[in-house]
Amino acid sequence: MLKLGVIGTNWISKMFVEAAETTGRYQLTSVYSRRESTGREFSDDAAVFTDLAAFYASDIDVVYIASPNSLHYQQVKQAIENDLQVIVEKSAFSNPKEYEKIYSLLRLHPNVHLFEAARHIHQPNFKAIAAKVAEMPVISGGTFVYEKYSSRFDAYLAGEEPNVLTREFSAGALTDLGVYPIYAIVALFGLPDSVHYFATKLANGADGRGTAILRYPEFDMTAQFGKMSNSYQHSEIMGRKDTIIIDNIAELENVSYNDGVGDELVISDPAPENPMIAEANDFAAIMEEPETHANEYKELLLTSQRVNLVLTDLRQSAGIVFPAD
């Protein structure tokens, strides 16, 4: 049983803990929160800490980090230095400079694994998409969409500066909702040759929505995402005549394959109630049997690094600078 510590007491932390405990492979033992009352509300049974050093020294094997993006680097660094396994929410780091420092630190702690919690690429329906892509003789391009109105945008309109929409926290549409389509594209097709991001910027310089183009040798992939509006447009990967149709690139509830000559085949299974169960299982398997799953771990880490590079290149193309840069 992996003893789990959690940094961050928001809804996504709650969802991950529920998923982790559902697998039967984790037990929540420690919670870090800036306020003890918030930590107590999060868990009745776990030990609650308001001091990060004391939290890292507590009875945990793996830490799940769901703090604002700009805090990830220092918190991950401290976890690795304490020889703890690390699961960090996307976006993992603000830029490749931070990632390279963490990667160098991992070399000094060979028993530590670092996972970026990109839950959708672990789901069986995403693996069904990847298998179908591998069968398609030609890829002509595609578009992935994830636009979801954020309640925090209401706060921004009211004159506030919510964390998820400020450059100071390495945040904005690209490094929040945009991670889902970008991660899916890179996981399926690897590093693009070039990228460009057309961002709709807020008054504070952060991006509220935007369209990213990832150019590959034979095709382009377009990612459309944002926190200022809702979109119900499907995502798709186009072959020559055939097409993979995805209801939502983040949730992946319904996926079908249209062969272009009259037949459409559903290739998805019913989605689990908690979409984080698959990643929790995958991470546990690697931590419990690292030698057996060494290649799988290397691929996950490589994809995470590639996504970090692409996100940074996209930001720079739109002239978005984070203080962490």
PDB file of C-alpha atoms in Angstrom:
ATOM      1  CA  MET A   1       0.000   0.000   0.000  1.00  0.00           C
ATOM      2  CA  LEU A   2       1.427   3.355  -1.058  1.00  0.00           C
ATOM      3  CA  LYS A   3       1.141   6.014   1.643  1.00  0.00           C
ATOM      4  CA  LEU A   4      -0.132   9.136  -0.084  1.00  0.00           C
ATOM      5  CA  GLY A   5       0.430  12.763   0.818  1.00  0.00           C
ATOM      6  CA  VAL A   6      -1.477  15.562  -0.914  1.00  0.00           C
ATOM      7  CA  ILE A   7      -0.571  19.205  -1.499  1.00  0.00           C
ATOM      8  CA  GLY A   8      -3.651  21.219  -2.391  1.00  0.00           C
ATOM      9  CA  THR A   9      -7.205  20.726  -1.186  1.00  0.00           C
ATOM     10  CA  ASN A  10      -9.214  21.661  -4.272  1.00  0.00           C
ATOM     11  CA  TRP A  11     -11.680  19.543  -6.243  1.00  0.00           C
ATOM     12  CA  ILE A  12      -9.026  17.865  -8.390  1.00  0.00           C
ATOM     13  CA  SER A  13      -7.126  16.698  -5.294  1.00  0.00           C
ATOM     14  CA  LYS A  14     -10.343  15.221  -3.938  1.00  0.00           C
ATOM     15  CA  MET A  15     -10.957  13.440  -7.230  1.00  0.00           C
ATOM     16  CA  PHE A  16      -7.433  11.993  -7.297  1.00  0.00           C
ATOM     17  CA  VAL A  17      -7.631  10.739  -3.706  1.00  0.00           C
ATOM     18  CA  GLU A  18     -10.946   9.044  -4.446  1.00  0.00           C
ATOM     19  CA  ALA A  19      -9.464   7.445  -7.569  1.00  0.00           C
ATOM     20  CA  ALA A  20      -6.306   6.365  -5.753  1.00  0.00           C
ATOM     21  CA  GLU A  21      -8.232   4.770  -2.909  1.00  0.00           C
ATOM     22  CA  THR A  22     -10.586   3.060  -5.382  1.00  0.00           C
ATOM     23  CA  THR A  23      -7.595   1.210  -6.854  1.00  0.00           C
ATOM     24  CA  GLY A  24      -6.840  -0.286  -3.430  1.00  0.00           C
ATOM     25  CA  ARG A  25      -3.159   0.626  -3.877  1.00  0.00           C
ATOM     26  CA  TYR A  26      -2.969   3.933  -1.983  1.00  0.00           C
ATOM     27  CA  GLN A  27      -3.839   5.178   1.486  1.00  0.00           C
ATOM     28  CA  LEU A  28      -4.102   8.895   2.226  1.00  0.00           C
ATOM     29  CA  THR A  29      -1.950   9.627   5.286  1.00  0.00           C
ATOM     30  CA  SER A  30      -0.971  13.319   5.065  1.00  0.00           C
ATOM     31  CA  VAL A  31      -2.406  16.584   3.758  1.00  0.00           C
ATOM     32  CA  TYR A  32      -0.648  19.920   3.363  1.00  0.00           C
ATOM     33  CA  SER A  33      -2.705  23.096   3.399  1.00  0.00           C
ATOM     34  CA  ARG A  34      -1.902  26.709   4.178  1.00  0.00           C
ATOM     35  CA  ARG A  35      -4.785  26.634   6.675  1.00  0.00           C
ATOM     36  CA  GLU A  36      -5.316  23.769   9.105  1.00  0.00           C
ATOM     37  CA  SER A  37      -9.095  24.162   8.937  1.00  0.00           C
ATOM     38  CA  THR A  38      -9.051  23.576   5.167  1.00  0.00           C
ATOM     39  CA  GLY A  39      -6.920  20.485   5.605  1.00  0.00           C
ATOM     40  CA  ARG A  40      -9.306  19.121   8.251  1.00  0.00           C
ATOM     41  CA  GLU A  41     -12.233  19.678   5.924  1.00  0.00           C
ATOM     42  CA  PHE A  42     -10.398  17.736   3.208  1.00  0.00           C
ATOM     43  CA  SER A  43      -9.777  14.642   5.369  1.00  0.00           C
ATOM     44  CA  ASP A  44     -10.937  13.489   8.793  1.00  0.00           C
ATOM     45  CA  ASP A  45      -8.359  10.708   9.044  1.00  0.00           C
ATOM     46  CA  ALA A  46      -5.107  12.018   7.531  1.00  0.00           C
ATOM     47  CA  ALA A  47      -2.538  14.073   9.410  1.00  0.00           C
ATOM     48  CA  VAL A  48      -2.765  17.757   8.466  1.00  0.00           C
ATOM     49  CA  PHE A  49       0.289  19.995   8.093  1.00  0.00           C
ATOM     50  CA  THR A  50       0.685  23.718   7.498  1.00  0.00           C
ATOM     51  CA  ASP A  51       4.493  23.427   7.395  1.00  0.00           C
ATOM     52  CA  LEU A  52       5.801  21.944   4.156  1.00  0.00           C
ATOM     53  CA  ALA A  53       9.025  20.561   5.633  1.00  0.00           C
ATOM     54  CA  ALA A  54       7.064  18.723   8.321  1.00  0.00           C
ATOM     55  CA  PHE A  55       4.687  17.388   5.671  1.00  0.00           C
ATOM     56  CA  TYR A  56       7.556  15.956   3.615  1.00  0.00           C
ATOM     57  CA  ALA A  57       9.005  14.346   6.740  1.00  0.00           C
ATOM     58  CA  SER A  58       5.697  12.655   7.573  1.00  0.00           C
ATOM     59  CA  ASP A  59       4.650   9.066   6.914  1.00  0.00           C
ATOM     60  CA  ILE A  60       4.302   9.166   3.111  1.00  0.00           C
ATOM     61  CA  ASP A  61       5.750   7.312   0.109  1.00  0.00           C
ATOM     62  CA  VAL A  62       4.322   9.416  -2.703  1.00  0.00           C
ATOM     63  CA  VAL A  63       3.148  13.025  -2.902  1.00  0.00           C
ATOM     64  CA  TYR A  64       0.435  14.348  -5.203  1.00  0.00           C
ATOM     65  CA  ILE A  65       0.928  18.057  -5.960  1.00  0.00           C
ATOM     66  CA  ALA A  66      -2.039  20.136  -7.113  1.00  0.00           C
ATOM     67  CA  SER A  67      -0.904  23.628  -6.189  1.00  0.00           C
ATOM     68  CA  PRO A  68      -0.732  26.575  -8.650  1.00  0.00           C
ATOM     69  CA  ASN A  69       1.647  25.912 -11.562  1.00  0.00           C
ATOM     70  CA  SER A  70       4.307  28.377 -10.453  1.00  0.00           C
ATOM     71  CA  LEU A  71       4.755  26.490  -7.155  1.00  0.00           C
ATOM     72  CA  HIS A  72       5.294  23.084  -8.744  1.00  0.00           C
ATOM     73  CA  TYR A  73       9.041  23.392  -9.326  1.00  0.00           C
ATOM     74  CA  GLN A  74      10.026  24.129  -5.732  1.00  0.00           C
ATOM     75  CA  GLN A  75       7.569  21.617  -4.265  1.00  0.00           C
ATOM     76  CA  VAL A  76       8.644  18.834  -6.638  1.00  0.00           C
ATOM     77  CA  LYS A  77      12.306  19.631  -5.944  1.00  0.00           C
ATOM     78  CA  GLN A  78      11.749  19.344  -2.206  1.00  0.00           C
ATOM     79  CA  ALA A  79       9.858  16.064  -2.609  1.00  0.00           C
ATOM     80  CA  ILE A  80      12.639  14.494  -4.691  1.00  0.00           C
ATOM     81  CA  GLU A  81      15.249  15.655  -2.195  1.00  0.00           C
ATOM     82  CA  ASN A  82      13.231  13.719   0.413  1.00  0.00           C
ATOM     83  CA  ASP A  83      13.289  10.623  -1.852  1.00  0.00           C
ATOM     84  CA  LEU A  84       9.530  10.681  -2.325  1.00  0.00           C
ATOM     85  CA  GLN A  85       7.713   9.539  -5.432  1.00  0.00           C
ATOM     86  CA  VAL A  86       6.023  12.501  -7.138  1.00  0.00           C
ATOM     87  CA  ILE A  87       2.763  12.968  -9.029  1.00  0.00           C
ATOM     88  CA  VAL A  88       2.353  16.579 -10.151  1.00  0.00           C
ATOM     89  CA  GLU A  89      -0.669  18.059 -11.850  1.00  0.00           C
ATOM     90  CA  LYS A  90      -0.339  19.510 -15.324  1.00  0.00           C
ATOM     91  CA  SER A  91       1.250  21.757 -16.266  1.00  0.00           C
ATOM     92  CA  ALA A  92       4.174  20.221 -14.433  1.00  0.00           C
ATOM     93  CA  PHE A  93       6.629  23.119 -14.775  1.00  0.00           C
ATOM     94  CA  SER A  94       6.675  26.671 -16.096  1.00  0.00           C
ATOM     95  CA  ASN A  95       9.430  26.128 -18.674  1.00  0.00           C
ATOM     96  CA  PRO A  96      12.194  23.751 -19.879  1.00  0.00           C
ATOM     97  CA  LYS A  97      14.744  25.447 -17.589  1.00  0.00           C
ATOM     98  CA  GLU A  98      12.811  24.236 -14.553  1.00  0.00           C
ATOM     99  CA  TYR A  99      12.269  20.805 -16.119  1.00  0.00           C
ATOM    100  CA  GLU A 100      15.987  20.321 -16.845  1.00  0.00           C
ATOM    101  CA  LYS A 101      16.886  21.126 -13.233  1.00  0.00           C
ATOM    102  CA  ILE A 102      14.353  18.568 -12.006  1.00  0.00           C
ATOM    103  CA  TYR A 103      15.573  15.991 -14.524  1.00  0.00           C
ATOM    104  CA  SER A 104      19.143  16.483 -13.280  1.00  0.00           C
ATOM    105  CA  LEU A 105      17.935  16.040  -9.707  1.00  0.00           C
ATOM    106  CA  LEU A 106      16.168  12.809 -10.627  1.00  0.00           C
ATOM    107  CA  ARG A 107      19.516  11.386 -11.749  1.00  0.00           C
ATOM    108  CA  LEU A 108      20.777  11.851  -8.185  1.00  0.00           C
ATOM    109  CA  HIS A 109      17.722  10.027  -6.803  1.00  0.00           C
ATOM    110  CA  PRO A 110      17.376   6.981  -9.096  1.00  0.00           C
ATOM    111  CA  ASN A 111      14.605   5.370  -7.040  1.00  0.00           C
ATOM    112  CA  VAL A 112      12.298   8.369  -7.407  1.00  0.00           C
ATOM    113  CA  HIS A 113       9.718   8.566 -10.190  1.00  0.00           C
ATOM    114  CA  LEU A 114       8.151  11.773 -11.484  1.00  0.00           C
ATOM    115  CA  PHE A 115       4.691  11.598 -13.067  1.00  0.00           C
ATOM    116  CA  GLU A 116       2.705  14.374 -14.699  1.00  0.00           C
ATOM    117  CA  ALA A 117      -0.993  13.774 -14.061  1.00  0.00           C
ATOM    118  CA  ALA A 118      -2.289  13.972 -17.621  1.00  0.00           C
ATOM    119  CA  ARG A 119      -5.199  11.696 -16.822  1.00  0.00           C
ATOM    120  CA  HIS A 120      -6.748  11.447 -20.288  1.00  0.00           C
ATOM    121  CA  ILE A 121      -3.794   9.743 -22.002  1.00  0.00           C
ATOM    122  CA  HIS A 122      -4.054   6.861 -19.511  1.00  0.00           C
ATOM    123  CA  GLN A 123      -7.699   6.130 -20.209  1.00  0.00           C
ATOM    124  CA  PRO A 124      -8.605   3.034 -22.256  1.00  0.00           C
ATOM    125  CA  ASN A 125     -10.480   5.199 -24.767  1.00  0.00           C
ATOM    126  CA  PHE A 126      -7.341   7.218 -25.486  1.00  0.00           C
ATOM    127  CA  LYS A 127      -5.420   3.997 -26.031  1.00  0.00           C
ATOM    128  CA  ALA A 128      -8.164   2.934 -28.458  1.00  0.00           C
ATOM    129  CA  ILE A 129      -7.605   6.194 -30.349  1.00  0.00           C
ATOM    130  CA  ALA A 130      -3.845   5.579 -30.462  1.00  0.00           C
ATOM    131  CA  ALA A 131      -4.369   2.039 -31.759  1.00  0.00           C
ATOM    132  CA  LYS A 132      -6.700   3.257 -34.512  1.00  0.00           C
ATOM    133  CA  VAL A 133      -4.309   6.064 -35.499  1.00  0.00           C
ATOM    134  CA  ALA A 134      -1.575   3.454 -35.915  1.00  0.00           C
ATOM    135  CA  GLU A 135      -3.813   1.550 -38.349  1.00  0.00           C
ATOM    136  CA  MET A 136      -4.662   4.558 -40.531  1.00  0.00           C
ATOM    137  CA  PRO A 137      -2.451   4.630 -43.656  1.00  0.00           C
ATOM    138  CA  VAL A 138      -2.602   8.425 -43.946  1.00  0.00           C
ATOM    139  CA  ILE A 139      -3.064  11.222 -41.419  1.00  0.00           C
ATOM    140  CA  SER A 140      -4.241  14.447 -43.044  1.00  0.00           C
ATOM    141  CA  GLY A 141      -4.621  16.516 -39.883  1.00  0.00           C
ATOM    142  CA  GLY A 142      -7.128  17.183 -37.172  1.00  0.00           C
ATOM    143  CA  THR A 143      -8.606  19.518 -34.590  1.00  0.00           C
ATOM    144  CA  PHE A 144      -8.886  19.021 -30.833  1.00  0.00           C
ATOM    145  CA  VAL A 145     -11.260  21.298 -28.922  1.00  0.00           C
ATOM    146  CA  TYR A 146     -11.593  21.974 -25.205  1.00  0.00           C
ATOM    147  CA  GLU A 147     -13.336  25.225 -24.322  1.00  0.00           C
ATOM    148  CA  LYS A 148     -15.062  25.370 -20.962  1.00  0.00           C
ATOM    149  CA  TYR A 149     -16.303  28.518 -19.244  1.00  0.00           C
ATOM    150  CA  SER A 150     -14.562  28.993 -15.921  1.00  0.00           C
ATOM    151  CA  SER A 151     -16.279  30.353 -12.831  1.00  0.00           C
ATOM    152  CA  ARG A 152     -12.979  32.087 -12.169  1.00  0.00           C
ATOM    153  CA  PHE A 153     -13.534  34.128 -15.314  1.00  0.00           C
ATOM    154  CA  ASP A 154     -16.491  35.670 -13.528  1.00  0.00           C
ATOM    155  CA  ALA A 155     -14.065  36.706 -10.803  1.00  0.00           C
ATOM    156  CA  TYR A 156     -11.737  38.207 -13.398  1.00  0.00           C
ATOM    157  CA  LEU A 157     -14.611  40.184 -14.931  1.00  0.00           C
ATOM    158  CA  ALA A 158     -15.422  41.445 -11.433  1.00  0.00           C
ATOM    159  CA  GLY A 159     -11.926  42.916 -11.177  1.00  0.00           C
ATOM    160  CA  GLU A 160     -10.181  40.120  -9.289  1.00  0.00           C
ATOM    161  CA  GLU A 161      -6.978  38.311 -10.296  1.00  0.00           C
ATOM    162  CA  PRO A 162      -7.708  34.568  -9.913  1.00  0.00           C
ATOM    163  CA  ASN A 163      -4.639  32.310  -9.844  1.00  0.00           C
ATOM    164  CA  VAL A 164      -5.697  30.320 -12.911  1.00  0.00           C
ATOM    165  CA  LEU A 165      -5.766  33.454 -15.067  1.00  0.00           C
ATOM    166  CA  THR A 166      -2.535  35.183 -14.082  1.00  0.00           C
ATOM    167  CA  ARG A 167       0.986  34.960 -15.477  1.00  0.00           C
ATOM    168  CA  GLU A 168       2.389  35.273 -11.948  1.00  0.00           C
ATOM    169  CA  PHE A 169       1.165  31.733 -11.279  1.00  0.00           C
ATOM    170  CA  SER A 170       2.338  30.466 -14.705  1.00  0.00           C
ATOM    171  CA  ALA A 171      -1.323  30.163 -15.627  1.00  0.00           C
ATOM    172  CA  GLY A 172      -3.772  30.959 -18.399  1.00  0.00           C
ATOM    173  CA  ALA A 173      -5.811  29.019 -20.924  1.00  0.00           C
ATOM    174  CA  LEU A 174      -2.830  27.294 -22.557  1.00  0.00           C
ATOM    175  CA  THR A 175      -1.303  25.897 -19.368  1.00  0.00           C
ATOM    176  CA  ASP A 176      -4.683  24.875 -17.977  1.00  0.00           C
ATOM    177  CA  LEU A 177      -7.315  23.577 -20.408  1.00  0.00           C
ATOM    178  CA  GLY A 178      -4.925  23.790 -23.349  1.00  0.00           C
ATOM    179  CA  VAL A 179      -2.780  21.072 -21.814  1.00  0.00           C
ATOM    180  CA  TYR A 180      -5.432  18.459 -22.670  1.00  0.00           C
ATOM    181  CA  PRO A 181      -5.381  18.853 -26.475  1.00  0.00           C
ATOM    182  CA  ILE A 182      -1.647  19.602 -26.592  1.00  0.00           C
ATOM    183  CA  TYR A 183      -0.847  16.528 -24.490  1.00  0.00           C
ATOM    184  CA  ALA A 184      -3.053  14.362 -26.692  1.00  0.00           C
ATOM    185  CA  ILE A 185      -1.402  15.632 -29.883  1.00  0.00           C
ATOM    186  CA  VAL A 186       2.142  15.118 -28.595  1.00  0.00           C
ATOM    187  CA  ALA A 187       1.328  11.699 -27.131  1.00  0.00           C
ATOM    188  CA  LEU A 188      -0.099  10.570 -30.490  1.00  0.00           C
ATOM    189  CA  PHE A 189       2.296  12.232 -32.929  1.00  0.00           C
ATOM    190  CA  GLY A 190       5.441  13.285 -31.046  1.00  0.00           C
ATOM    191  CA  LEU A 191       7.234  16.624 -31.274  1.00  0.00           C
ATOM    192  CA  PRO A 192       6.004  18.899 -34.080  1.00  0.00           C
ATOM    193  CA  ASP A 193       8.383  20.633 -36.478  1.00  0.00           C
ATOM    194  CA  SER A 194       6.999  24.061 -35.579  1.00  0.00           C
ATOM    195  CA  VAL A 195       4.193  25.645 -33.567  1.00  0.00           C
ATOM    196  CA  HIS A 196       2.251  28.893 -33.413  1.00  0.00           C
ATOM    197  CA  TYR A 197      -0.249  30.186 -30.904  1.00  0.00           C
ATOM    198  CA  PHE A 198      -2.930  32.774 -31.642  1.00  0.00           C
ATOM    199  CA  ALA A 199      -3.907  33.903 -28.152  1.00  0.00           C
ATOM    200  CA  THR A 200      -6.740  36.085 -26.928  1.00  0.00           C
ATOM    201  CA  LYS A 201      -5.049  37.985 -24.136  1.00  0.00           C
ATOM    202  CA  LEU A 202      -6.638  39.423 -21.031  1.00  0.00           C
ATOM    203  CA  ALA A 203      -5.798  42.874 -19.690  1.00  0.00           C
ATOM    204  CA  ASN A 204      -3.249  41.289 -17.303  1.00  0.00           C
ATOM    205  CA  GLY A 205      -1.323  39.690 -20.185  1.00  0.00           C
ATOM    206  CA  ALA A 206      -2.494  36.131 -19.580  1.00  0.00           C
ATOM    207  CA  ASP A 207      -4.363  34.220 -22.267  1.00  0.00           C
ATOM    208  CA  GLY A 208      -8.079  33.622 -21.822  1.00  0.00           C
ATOM    209  CA  ARG A 209      -8.449  31.446 -24.896  1.00  0.00           C
ATOM    210  CA  GLY A 210      -6.620  30.686 -28.106  1.00  0.00           C
ATOM    211  CA  THR A 211      -5.878  28.491 -31.096  1.00  0.00           C
ATOM    212  CA  ALA A 212      -2.605  26.600 -31.438  1.00  0.00           C
ATOM    213  CA  ILE A 213      -1.248  25.058 -34.631  1.00  0.00           C
ATOM    214  CA  LEU A 214       1.262  22.218 -34.412  1.00  0.00           C
ATOM    215  CA  ARG A 215       2.887  21.560 -37.774  1.00  0.00           C
ATOM    216  CA  TYR A 216       4.165  18.076 -38.665  1.00  0.00           C
ATOM    217  CA  PRO A 217       5.909  17.083 -41.918  1.00  0.00           C
ATOM    218  CA  GLU A 218       2.729  15.816 -43.614  1.00  0.00           C
ATOM    219  CA  PHE A 219      -0.103  17.474 -41.671  1.00  0.00           C
ATOM    220  CA  ASP A 220      -1.158  20.104 -39.136  1.00  0.00           C
ATOM    221  CA  MET A 221      -2.932  19.564 -35.840  1.00  0.00           C
ATOM    222  CA  THR A 222      -5.024  22.409 -34.447  1.00  0.00           C
ATOM    223  CA  ALA A 223      -5.890  22.838 -30.768  1.00  0.00           C
ATOM    224  CA  GLN A 224      -8.690  25.196 -29.745  1.00  0.00           C
ATOM    225  CA  PHE A 225      -9.172  25.872 -26.046  1.00  0.00           C
ATOM    226  CA  GLY A 226     -10.249  28.502 -23.570  1.00  0.00           C
ATOM    227  CA  LYS A 227     -11.840  29.506 -20.283  1.00  0.00           C
ATOM    228  CA  MET A 228     -13.987  32.388 -21.568  1.00  0.00           C
ATOM    229  CA  SER A 229     -16.762  30.401 -23.295  1.00  0.00           C
ATOM    230  CA  ASN A 230     -18.250  26.948 -23.815  1.00  0.00           C
ATOM    231  CA  SER A 231     -17.788  24.886 -26.964  1.00  0.00           C
ATOM    232  CA  TYR A 232     -19.640  21.683 -27.802  1.00  0.00           C
ATOM    233  CA  GLN A 233     -17.681  21.023 -30.986  1.00  0.00           C
ATOM    234  CA  HIS A 234     -16.316  17.511 -31.454  1.00  0.00           C
ATOM    235  CA  SER A 235     -12.635  16.776 -31.937  1.00  0.00           C
ATOM    236  CA  GLU A 236     -11.390  14.723 -34.863  1.00  0.00           C
ATOM    237  CA  ILE A 237      -8.391  13.126 -36.531  1.00  0.00           C
ATOM    238  CA  MET A 238      -8.689  12.962 -40.300  1.00  0.00           C
ATOM    239  CA  GLY A 239      -7.205  10.328 -42.540  1.00  0.00           C
ATOM    240  CA  ARG A 240      -7.873  10.459 -46.273  1.00  0.00           C
ATOM    241  CA  LYS A 241     -11.536   9.503 -46.306  1.00  0.00           C
ATOM    242  CA  ASP A 242     -11.708   8.054 -42.813  1.00  0.00           C
ATOM    243  CA  THR A 243     -12.025  10.036 -39.580  1.00  0.00           C
ATOM    244  CA  ILE A 244     -11.789   9.436 -35.836  1.00  0.00           C
ATOM    245  CA  ILE A 245     -14.513  11.446 -34.086  1.00  0.00           C
ATOM    246  CA  ILE A 246     -14.086  12.298 -30.383  1.00  0.00           C
ATOM    247  CA  ASP A 247     -16.828  13.898 -28.304  1.00  0.00           C
ATOM    248  CA  ASN A 248     -14.412  15.662 -25.922  1.00  0.00           C
ATOM    249  CA  ILE A 249     -10.629  15.392 -26.004  1.00  0.00           C
ATOM    250  CA  ALA A 250     -10.406  15.681 -22.210  1.00  0.00           C
ATOM    251  CA  GLU A 251     -13.290  13.444 -21.145  1.00  0.00           C
ATOM    252  CA  LEU A 252     -13.174  10.886 -23.998  1.00  0.00           C
ATOM    253  CA  GLU A 253     -16.623   9.475 -23.305  1.00  0.00           C
ATOM    254  CA  ASN A 254     -17.578   8.639 -26.913  1.00  0.00           C
ATOM    255  CA  VAL A 255     -15.147   7.870 -29.712  1.00  0.00           C
ATOM    256  CA  SER A 256     -16.029   6.491 -33.131  1.00  0.00           C
ATOM    257  CA  TYR A 257     -14.292   5.662 -36.395  1.00  0.00           C
ATOM    258  CA  ASN A 258     -15.958   6.597 -39.684  1.00  0.00           C
ATOM    259  CA  ASP A 259     -14.428   4.736 -42.617  1.00  0.00           C
ATOM    260  CA  GLY A 260     -15.673   7.301 -45.141  1.00  0.00           C
ATOM    261  CA  VAL A 261     -17.676   4.802 -47.176  1.00  0.00           C
ATOM    262  CA  GLY A 262     -20.751   4.495 -45.015  1.00  0.00           C
ATOM    263  CA  ASP A 263     -19.744   2.656 -41.857  1.00  0.00           C
ATOM    264  CA  GLU A 264     -19.127   4.135 -38.420  1.00  0.00           C
ATOM    265  CA  LEU A 265     -17.708   1.992 -35.622  1.00  0.00           C
ATOM    266  CA  VAL A 266     -17.795   2.906 -31.930  1.00  0.00           C
ATOM    267  CA  ILE A 267     -14.304   2.240 -30.564  1.00  0.00           C
ATOM    268  CA  SER A 268     -14.830   3.553 -27.025  1.00  0.00           C
ATOM    269  CA  ASP A 269     -15.926   1.787 -23.866  1.00  0.00           C
ATOM    270  CA  PRO A 270     -18.176   3.377 -21.221  1.00  0.00           C
ATOM    271  CA  ALA A 271     -16.137   5.986 -19.370  1.00  0.00           C
ATOM    272  CA  PRO A 272     -15.421   5.380 -15.661  1.00  0.00           C
ATOM    273  CA  GLU A 273     -17.193   7.556 -13.121  1.00  0.00           C
ATOM    274  CA  ASN A 274     -13.831   8.838 -11.912  1.00  0.00           C
ATOM    275  CA  PRO A 275     -11.518   9.570 -14.888  1.00  0.00           C
ATOM    276  CA  MET A 276      -8.363   9.496 -12.727  1.00  0.00           C
ATOM    277  CA  ILE A 277      -8.512   5.803 -11.829  1.00  0.00           C
ATOM    278  CA  ALA A 278      -6.524   4.696 -14.889  1.00  0.00           C
ATOM    279  CA  GLU A 279      -3.611   7.046 -14.219  1.00  0.00           C
ATOM    280  CA  ALA A 280      -3.570   6.157 -10.510  1.00  0.00           C
ATOM    281  CA  ASN A 281      -3.297   2.480 -11.460  1.00  0.00           C
ATOM    282  CA  ASP A 282      -0.584   3.136 -14.048  1.00  0.00           C
ATOM    283  CA  PHE A 283       1.498   5.185 -11.613  1.00  0.00           C
ATOM    284  CA  ALA A 284       1.151   2.591  -8.862  1.00  0.00           C
ATOM    285  CA  ALA A 285       2.221  -0.234 -11.184  1.00  0.00           C
ATOM    286  CA  ILE A 286       5.404   1.653 -12.111  1.00  0.00           C
ATOM    287  CA  MET A 287       6.224   2.505  -8.495  1.00  0.00           C
ATOM    288  CA  GLU A 288       5.547  -1.029  -7.276  1.00  0.00           C
ATOM    289  CA  GLU A 289       7.389  -2.824 -10.101  1.00  0.00           C
ATOM    290  CA  PRO A 290       9.802  -0.297 -11.620  1.00  0.00           C
ATOM    291  CA  GLU A 291      11.891  -2.780 -13.570  1.00  0.00           C
ATOM    292  CA  THR A 292       8.867  -4.387 -15.201  1.00  0.00           C
ATOM    293  CA  HIS A 293       7.487  -1.010 -16.283  1.00  0.00           C
ATOM    294  CA  ALA A 294      10.764   0.808 -17.010  1.00  0.00           C
ATOM    295  CA  ASN A 295      10.004   1.444 -20.690  1.00  0.00           C
ATOM    296  CA  GLU A 296       6.497   2.683 -19.906  1.00  0.00           C
ATOM    297  CA  TYR A 297       7.907   5.140 -17.375  1.00  0.00           C
ATOM    298  CA  LYS A 298      10.555   6.425 -19.793  1.00  0.00           C
ATOM    299  CA  GLU A 299       7.869   7.069 -22.405  1.00  0.00           C
ATOM    300  CA  LEU A 300       5.686   8.961 -19.925  1.00  0.00           C
ATOM    301  CA  LEU A 301       8.600  11.125 -18.803  1.00  0.00           C
ATOM    302  CA  LEU A 302       9.664  11.795 -22.400  1.00  0.00           C
ATOM    303  CA  THR A 303       6.130  12.821 -23.367  1.00  0.00           C
ATOM    304  CA  SER A 304       5.941  15.132 -20.354  1.00  0.00           C
ATOM    305  CA  GLN A 305       9.205  16.820 -21.336  1.00  0.00           C
ATOM    306  CA  ARG A 306       8.044  17.210 -24.933  1.00  0.00           C
ATOM    307  CA  VAL A 307       4.758  18.764 -23.839  1.00  0.00           C
ATOM    308  CA  ASN A 308       6.683  21.221 -21.669  1.00  0.00           C
ATOM    309  CA  LEU A 309       8.790  22.248 -24.684  1.00  0.00           C
ATOM    310  CA  VAL A 310       5.738  22.679 -26.902  1.00  0.00           C
ATOM    311  CA  LEU A 311       3.835  24.707 -24.312  1.00  0.00           C
ATOM    312  CA  THR A 312       6.819  27.020 -23.896  1.00  0.00           C
ATOM    313  CA  ASP A 313       7.293  27.453 -27.652  1.00  0.00           C
ATOM    314  CA  LEU A 314       3.589  28.206 -28.040  1.00  0.00           C
ATOM    315  CA  ARG A 315       3.685  30.799 -25.262  1.00  0.00           C
ATOM    316  CA  GLN A 316       6.732  32.479 -26.739  1.00  0.00           C
ATOM    317  CA  SER A 317       5.133  32.624 -30.176  1.00  0.00           C
ATOM    318  CA  ALA A 318       2.258  34.575 -28.616  1.00  0.00           C
ATOM    319  CA  GLY A 319       4.538  36.845 -26.597  1.00  0.00           C
ATOM    320  CA  ILE A 320       3.373  35.514 -23.228  1.00  0.00           C
ATOM    321  CA  VAL A 321       6.080  35.699 -20.573  1.00  0.00           C
ATOM    322  CA  PHE A 322       5.898  34.174 -17.101  1.00  0.00           C
ATOM    323  CA  PRO A 323       7.861  35.635 -14.166  1.00  0.00           C
ATOM    324  CA  ALA A 324       9.303  32.114 -13.756  1.00  0.00           C
ATOM    325  CA  ASP A 325      10.988  32.495 -17.159  1.00  0.00           C
TER     326      ASP A 325
END
